[in-house]
């Protein structure tokens, strides 16, 4: 399969993460371009890779095989309006990474025949450690499906979901998920400092512990509860901490937070219609 020309509409954090991962995986910078009304965003992106940049969205879409919409959901209507005619002419696959924004709401601007993939990636894409879920509209051809899968597979694991609504749950889990782990680590580092450690030591130990735990979760044959029990000596320190978490309702806290994220994803869909 030939290398697709990819145009990013919006050159912020997520576009930069995906461009970084694509370059790392061997996608030529000459087959990537990006448009953004803010020159600062474009110059930051050019520091990652020498991609062609535009301040005019429609100009970037011209000749593209794949257009990746990487603007905030609240700005999607404006972005869709700006590329509508160029997309119809280019017959390109559209991949939207915006939280919440539905295929139907995008098709209103891009035409009912436009092939659209909705995707929910996450920021570890920058390190090619991302987790992306994808859902394709009926108009997406087998080749276009493969384009979408190859682009996101270049920056991490890819999972197709069989209904669009599942993407709101994915957004609450893995889209927003890196922030939950960072918050947990921040709190662990602050608590380590309160227990008398200097911040550099606390940070290094928390970072390596997160990395080690994630690798064990991925690579071990044992399930998560078993891995947890292996750390938890009866009557020991971990038991004291885990019982404190359970008493304070950590699982409910996480459930409520993820429900809030999924509800917000649905609300964002409403904002774009
Ligand atoms: N940040 C994250 O962890 C994740 C974000 N997303 C989704 O990715 C999308 C982008 O998010 P971020 O990269 O974090 O936002 P960001 O704010 O870093 O980037 C958005 C970029 O769009 C540009 N922009 C604004 N209006 C535009 C227009 N009319 N045309 C072209 N570009 C325009 C902005 O100048 C900015 O550079 C959002 O829809 C978000 O829901 C999805 C998964 C994870
Ligand atoms: O916070 C957000 O709305 C976006 C979507 C998932 C991660 N960041």
GROMACS .gro file of C-alpha atoms and ligand atoms in nm:
model
  325
    1UNK     CA    1   0.000   0.000   0.000
    2UNK     CA    2   0.137   0.346  -0.092
    3UNK     CA    3   0.225   0.604   0.175
    4UNK     CA    4  -0.079   0.832   0.222
    5UNK     CA    5  -0.045   1.209   0.222
    6UNK     CA    6  -0.174   1.321   0.560
    7UNK     CA    7  -0.306   1.670   0.639
    8UNK     CA    8  -0.359   1.774   1.002
    9UNK     CA    9  -0.621   2.041   1.069
   10UNK     CA   10  -0.508   2.183   1.404
   11UNK     CA   11  -0.142   2.159   1.506
   12UNK     CA   12  -0.168   2.142   1.885
   13UNK     CA   13  -0.076   1.880   2.145
   14UNK     CA   14  -0.241   1.577   1.988
   15UNK     CA   15  -0.141   1.655   1.629
   16UNK     CA   16   0.219   1.700   1.753
   17UNK     CA   17   0.203   1.368   1.939
   18UNK     CA   18   0.079   1.183   1.632
   19UNK     CA   19   0.323   1.357   1.396
   20UNK     CA   20   0.609   1.270   1.636
   21UNK     CA   21   0.504   0.906   1.642
   22UNK     CA   22   0.458   0.890   1.263
   23UNK     CA   23   0.806   1.033   1.201
   24UNK     CA   24   0.955   0.795   1.459
   25UNK     CA   25   0.794   0.503   1.276
   26UNK     CA   26   0.938   0.610   0.938
   27UNK     CA   27   0.652   0.808   0.778
   28UNK     CA   28   0.827   1.074   0.561
   29UNK     CA   29   0.783   1.436   0.676
   30UNK     CA   30   0.725   1.527   0.308
   31UNK     CA   31   0.397   1.327   0.322
   32UNK     CA   32   0.267   1.523   0.622
   33UNK     CA   33   0.130   1.878   0.632
   34UNK     CA   34  -0.060   2.077   0.889
   35UNK     CA   35  -0.283   2.382   0.906
   36UNK     CA   36  -0.347   2.603   1.207
   37UNK     CA   37  -0.449   2.970   1.231
   38UNK     CA   38  -0.185   3.028   1.500
   39UNK     CA   39   0.172   3.056   1.368
   40UNK     CA   40   0.306   2.960   1.714
   41UNK     CA   41   0.138   2.618   1.692
   42UNK     CA   42   0.287   2.566   1.347
   43UNK     CA   43   0.640   2.663   1.450
   44UNK     CA   44   0.620   2.428   1.750
   45UNK     CA   45   0.516   2.146   1.517
   46UNK     CA   46   0.801   2.224   1.276
   47UNK     CA   47   1.043   2.174   1.567
   48UNK     CA   48   0.924   1.812   1.580
   49UNK     CA   49   0.953   1.752   1.205
   50UNK     CA   50   1.007   1.958   0.886
   51UNK     CA   51   0.645   1.927   0.770
   52UNK     CA   52   0.480   2.175   0.533
   53UNK     CA   53   0.254   2.413   0.721
   54UNK     CA   54  -0.038   2.636   0.625
   55UNK     CA   55  -0.250   2.899   0.794
   56UNK     CA   56  -0.533   2.816   0.551
   57UNK     CA   57  -0.708   2.484   0.626
   58UNK     CA   58  -0.840   2.428   0.272
   59UNK     CA   59  -0.489   2.467   0.125
   60UNK     CA   60  -0.359   2.186   0.346
   61UNK     CA   61  -0.642   1.953   0.242
   62UNK     CA   62  -0.565   1.986  -0.132
   63UNK     CA   63  -0.418   1.654  -0.256
   64UNK     CA   64  -0.443   1.483   0.084
   65UNK     CA   65  -0.544   1.117   0.107
   66UNK     CA   66  -0.620   1.147   0.477
   67UNK     CA   67  -0.731   1.456   0.672
   68UNK     CA   68  -0.692   1.436   1.050
   69UNK     CA   69  -0.917   1.677   1.238
   70UNK     CA   70  -0.727   1.769   1.556
   71UNK     CA   71  -0.907   2.081   1.679
   72UNK     CA   72  -1.100   2.122   2.004
   73UNK     CA   73  -1.461   1.998   1.979
   74UNK     CA   74  -1.587   2.355   2.041
   75UNK     CA   75  -1.401   2.472   1.726
   76UNK     CA   76  -1.504   2.181   1.507
   77UNK     CA   77  -1.791   2.359   1.330
   78UNK     CA   78  -1.556   2.638   1.221
   79UNK     CA   79  -1.292   2.388   1.103
   80UNK     CA   80  -1.545   2.171   0.915
   81UNK     CA   81  -1.689   2.474   0.736
   82UNK     CA   82  -1.341   2.581   0.626
   83UNK     CA   83  -1.255   2.245   0.463
   84UNK     CA   84  -1.597   2.132   0.338
   85UNK     CA   85  -1.544   2.213  -0.033
   86UNK     CA   86  -1.180   2.098  -0.038
   87UNK     CA   87  -1.267   1.763   0.123
   88UNK     CA   88  -1.539   1.690  -0.135
   89UNK     CA   89  -1.288   1.767  -0.415
   90UNK     CA   90  -1.003   1.563  -0.260
   91UNK     CA   91  -1.224   1.259  -0.186
   92UNK     CA   92  -1.011   1.212   0.125
   93UNK     CA   93  -1.064   0.997   0.430
   94UNK     CA   94  -1.146   1.209   0.735
   95UNK     CA   95  -1.017   1.097   1.073
   96UNK     CA   96  -1.151   1.300   1.366
   97UNK     CA   97  -0.981   1.271   1.703
   98UNK     CA   98  -1.216   1.521   1.872
   99UNK     CA   99  -1.385   1.400   2.190
  100UNK     CA  100  -1.760   1.359   2.150
  101UNK     CA  101  -1.809   1.494   1.798
  102UNK     CA  102  -2.026   1.243   1.608
  103UNK     CA  103  -1.991   1.115   1.253
  104UNK     CA  104  -2.343   1.242   1.169
  105UNK     CA  105  -2.261   1.594   1.285
  106UNK     CA  106  -1.943   1.598   1.073
  107UNK     CA  107  -2.122   1.451   0.768
  108UNK     CA  108  -2.362   1.748   0.776
  109UNK     CA  109  -2.072   1.972   0.679
  110UNK     CA  110  -1.859   1.731   0.473
  111UNK     CA  111  -2.135   1.552   0.279
  112UNK     CA  112  -2.312   1.223   0.347
  113UNK     CA  113  -2.079   1.034   0.110
  114UNK     CA  114  -1.760   1.137   0.290
  115UNK     CA  115  -1.565   0.852   0.448
  116UNK     CA  116  -1.517   0.929   0.818
  117UNK     CA  117  -1.330   0.745   1.093
  118UNK     CA  118  -1.377   0.862   1.451
  119UNK     CA  119  -1.076   0.797   1.664
  120UNK     CA  120  -0.988   0.844   2.030
  121UNK     CA  121  -0.610   0.842   2.080
  122UNK     CA  122  -0.410   0.957   2.382
  123UNK     CA  123  -0.096   1.165   2.440
  124UNK     CA  124   0.150   0.874   2.491
  125UNK     CA  125   0.126   0.853   2.111
  126UNK     CA  126   0.423   1.092   2.128
  127UNK     CA  127   0.634   0.799   2.255
  128UNK     CA  128   0.464   0.548   2.024
  129UNK     CA  129   0.299   0.410   2.339
  130UNK     CA  130  -0.050   0.538   2.259
  131UNK     CA  131  -0.382   0.356   2.286
  132UNK     CA  132  -0.633   0.446   2.014
  133UNK     CA  133  -0.984   0.321   1.950
  134UNK     CA  134  -1.141   0.361   1.606
  135UNK     CA  135  -1.491   0.350   1.458
  136UNK     CA  136  -1.557   0.370   1.081
  137UNK     CA  137  -1.861   0.502   0.897
  138UNK     CA  138  -2.009   0.278   0.626
  139UNK     CA  139  -1.852   0.493   0.354
  140UNK     CA  140  -1.496   0.398   0.461
  141UNK     CA  141  -1.333   0.160   0.209
  142UNK     CA  142  -1.106  -0.131   0.305
  143UNK     CA  143  -0.801   0.068   0.190
  144UNK     CA  144  -0.906   0.371   0.394
  145UNK     CA  145  -0.968   0.151   0.698
  146UNK     CA  146  -0.614   0.021   0.659
  147UNK     CA  147  -0.479   0.379   0.626
  148UNK     CA  148  -0.646   0.474   0.955
  149UNK     CA  149  -0.523   0.162   1.130
  150UNK     CA  150  -0.166   0.205   1.000
  151UNK     CA  151  -0.150   0.573   1.105
  152UNK     CA  152  -0.267   0.505   1.459
  153UNK     CA  153  -0.070   0.178   1.485
  154UNK     CA  154   0.243   0.386   1.417
  155UNK     CA  155   0.186   0.554   1.754
  156UNK     CA  156   0.067   0.262   1.969
  157UNK     CA  157  -0.201  -0.003   1.995
  158UNK     CA  158  -0.524   0.020   1.796
  159UNK     CA  159  -0.862  -0.126   1.877
  160UNK     CA  160  -1.170  -0.106   1.649
  161UNK     CA  161  -1.501  -0.067   1.831
  162UNK     CA  162  -1.827  -0.185   1.673
  163UNK     CA  163  -2.048   0.102   1.787
  164UNK     CA  164  -1.982   0.474   1.790
  165UNK     CA  165  -2.114   0.527   2.144
  166UNK     CA  166  -1.832   0.308   2.279
  167UNK     CA  167  -1.593   0.592   2.193
  168UNK     CA  168  -1.733   0.802   2.480
  169UNK     CA  169  -1.639   0.524   2.722
  170UNK     CA  170  -1.297   0.492   2.556
  171UNK     CA  171  -1.251   0.869   2.596
  172UNK     CA  172  -1.324   0.838   2.969
  173UNK     CA  173  -1.084   0.543   3.001
  174UNK     CA  174  -0.778   0.583   2.778
  175UNK     CA  175  -0.828   0.926   2.616
  176UNK     CA  176  -0.831   1.108   2.949
  177UNK     CA  177  -0.656   0.823   3.133
  178UNK     CA  178  -0.296   0.949   3.118
  179UNK     CA  179  -0.406   1.251   3.326
  180UNK     CA  180  -0.546   1.022   3.597
  181UNK     CA  181  -0.213   0.842   3.631
  182UNK     CA  182  -0.021   1.172   3.634
  183UNK     CA  183  -0.253   1.301   3.908
  184UNK     CA  184  -0.197   0.984   4.110
  185UNK     CA  185   0.180   1.021   4.069
  186UNK     CA  186   0.170   1.390   4.166
  187UNK     CA  187  -0.017   1.295   4.483
  188UNK     CA  188   0.230   1.013   4.559
  189UNK     CA  189   0.526   1.249   4.513
  190UNK     CA  190   0.368   1.517   4.738
  191UNK     CA  191   0.296   1.253   5.002
  192UNK     CA  192   0.652   1.118   4.976
  193UNK     CA  193   0.780   1.471   5.041
  194UNK     CA  194   0.551   1.502   5.345
  195UNK     CA  195   0.705   1.176   5.471
  196UNK     CA  196   1.047   1.343   5.456
  197UNK     CA  197   1.187   1.267   5.108
  198UNK     CA  198   1.338   1.536   4.887
  199UNK     CA  199   1.131   1.603   4.571
  200UNK     CA  200   1.389   1.468   4.323
  201UNK     CA  201   1.414   1.137   4.504
  202UNK     CA  202   1.036   1.110   4.545
  203UNK     CA  203   0.985   1.190   4.174
  204UNK     CA  204   1.242   0.937   4.052
  205UNK     CA  205   1.100   0.662   4.272
  206UNK     CA  206   0.738   0.737   4.170
  207UNK     CA  207   0.823   0.748   3.797
  208UNK     CA  208   1.012   0.419   3.803
  209UNK     CA  209   0.741   0.255   4.016
  210UNK     CA  210   0.474   0.359   3.763
  211UNK     CA  211   0.685   0.227   3.475
  212UNK     CA  212   0.760  -0.100   3.654
  213UNK     CA  213   0.397  -0.154   3.755
  214UNK     CA  214   0.273  -0.079   3.401
  215UNK     CA  215   0.525  -0.324   3.252
  216UNK     CA  216   0.427  -0.595   3.502
  217UNK     CA  217   0.057  -0.537   3.425
  218UNK     CA  218   0.132  -0.574   3.052
  219UNK     CA  219   0.389  -0.852   3.055
  220UNK     CA  220   0.298  -1.077   3.349
  221UNK     CA  221   0.081  -1.385   3.311
  222UNK     CA  222  -0.084  -1.298   3.644
  223UNK     CA  223  -0.396  -1.081   3.660
  224UNK     CA  224  -0.397  -0.739   3.830
  225UNK     CA  225  -0.547  -0.860   4.159
  226UNK     CA  226  -0.279  -1.131   4.184
  227UNK     CA  227  -0.002  -0.881   4.110
  228UNK     CA  228  -0.144  -0.656   4.383
  229UNK     CA  229  -0.161  -0.944   4.629
  230UNK     CA  230   0.206  -1.027   4.555
  231UNK     CA  231   0.302  -0.682   4.689
  232UNK     CA  232   0.066  -0.707   4.985
  233UNK     CA  233   0.233  -0.897   5.271
  234UNK     CA  234  -0.026  -1.001   5.532
  235UNK     CA  235  -0.026  -0.745   5.812
  236UNK     CA  236   0.230  -0.536   5.622
  237UNK     CA  237   0.260  -0.182   5.487
  238UNK     CA  238   0.078  -0.230   5.155
  239UNK     CA  239  -0.220  -0.385   5.331
  240UNK     CA  240  -0.238  -0.079   5.555
  241UNK     CA  241  -0.237   0.152   5.251
  242UNK     CA  242  -0.479  -0.053   5.036
  243UNK     CA  243  -0.727  -0.085   5.324
  244UNK     CA  244  -0.709   0.292   5.366
  245UNK     CA  245  -0.786   0.339   4.992
  246UNK     CA  246  -1.080   0.096   5.009
  247UNK     CA  247  -1.219   0.255   5.328
  248UNK     CA  248  -1.204   0.597   5.160
  249UNK     CA  249  -1.389   0.468   4.852
  250UNK     CA  250  -1.117   0.493   4.587
  251UNK     CA  251  -1.307   0.266   4.344
  252UNK     CA  252  -1.622   0.482   4.372
  253UNK     CA  253  -1.414   0.795   4.326
  254UNK     CA  254  -1.272   0.652   4.002
  255UNK     CA  255  -1.615   0.538   3.880
  256UNK     CA  256  -1.765   0.884   3.941
  257UNK     CA  257  -1.475   1.055   3.762
  258UNK     CA  258  -1.505   0.831   3.455
  259UNK     CA  259  -1.884   0.878   3.446
  260UNK     CA  260  -1.824   1.254   3.450
  261UNK     CA  261  -1.580   1.223   3.156
  262UNK     CA  262  -1.823   1.009   2.952
  263UNK     CA  263  -2.111   1.250   3.021
  264UNK     CA  264  -1.892   1.542   2.915
  265UNK     CA  265  -1.807   1.360   2.589
  266UNK     CA  266  -2.181   1.332   2.511
  267UNK     CA  267  -2.231   1.701   2.595
  268UNK     CA  268  -1.949   1.796   2.356
  269UNK     CA  269  -2.137   1.615   2.077
  270UNK     CA  270  -2.436   1.841   2.147
  271UNK     CA  271  -2.216   2.152   2.124
  272UNK     CA  272  -2.121   2.066   1.763
  273UNK     CA  273  -2.467   1.982   1.626
  274LIG     N1  274  -0.504   1.621   2.460
  274LIG     C1  275  -0.542   1.495   2.471
  274LIG     O1  276  -0.498   1.417   2.559
  274LIG     C2  277  -0.641   1.438   2.374
  274LIG     C3  278  -0.715   1.520   2.291
  274LIG     N2  279  -0.806   1.468   2.204
  274LIG     C4  280  -0.881   1.554   2.115
  274LIG     O2  281  -0.787   1.611   2.026
  274LIG     C5  282  -0.833   1.738   1.985
  274LIG     C6  283  -0.720   1.837   1.995
  274LIG     O3  284  -0.682   1.847   2.131
  274LIG     P1  285  -0.542   1.908   2.171
  274LIG     O4  286  -0.441   1.874   2.069
  274LIG     O5  287  -0.520   1.870   2.312
  274LIG     O6  288  -0.577   2.064   2.162
  274LIG     P2  289  -0.479   2.188   2.134
  274LIG     O7  290  -0.549   2.309   2.179
  274LIG     O8  291  -0.343   2.158   2.184
  274LIG     O9  292  -0.472   2.191   1.973
  274LIG     C7  293  -0.574   2.237   1.892
  274LIG     C8  294  -0.512   2.322   1.782
  274LIG    O10  295  -0.618   2.359   1.694
  274LIG     C9  296  -0.587   2.490   1.647
  274LIG     N3  297  -0.708   2.549   1.591
  274LIG    C10  298  -0.802   2.626   1.653
  274LIG     N4  299  -0.899   2.659   1.566
  274LIG    C11  300  -0.865   2.603   1.446
  274LIG    C12  301  -0.925   2.603   1.318
  274LIG     N5  302  -1.041   2.664   1.293
  274LIG     N6  303  -0.862   2.536   1.220
  274LIG    C13  304  -0.745   2.472   1.240
  274LIG     N7  305  -0.684   2.469   1.361
  274LIG    C14  306  -0.744   2.534   1.462
  274LIG    C15  307  -0.533   2.561   1.769
  274LIG    O11  308  -0.458   2.674   1.733
  274LIG    C16  309  -0.447   2.451   1.832
  274LIG    O12  310  -0.313   2.458   1.787
  274LIG    C17  311  -0.953   1.775   2.071
  274LIG    O13  312  -1.068   1.765   1.992
  274LIG    C18  313  -0.952   1.671   2.182
  274LIG    O14  314  -1.084   1.636   2.217
  274LIG    C19  315  -0.820   1.333   2.190
  274LIG    C20  316  -0.749   1.247   2.268
  274LIG    C21  317  -0.657   1.292   2.369
  275LIG     O1  318  -0.989   1.641   2.787
  275LIG     C1  319  -1.032   1.625   2.672
  275LIG     O2  320  -1.144   1.670   2.641
  275LIG     C2  321  -0.951   1.550   2.572
  275LIG     C3  322  -1.019   1.426   2.525
  275LIG     C4  323  -0.946   1.313   2.588
  275LIG     C5  324  -0.828   1.374   2.644
  275LIG     N1  325  -0.829   1.504   2.631
   0.00000   0.00000   0.00000
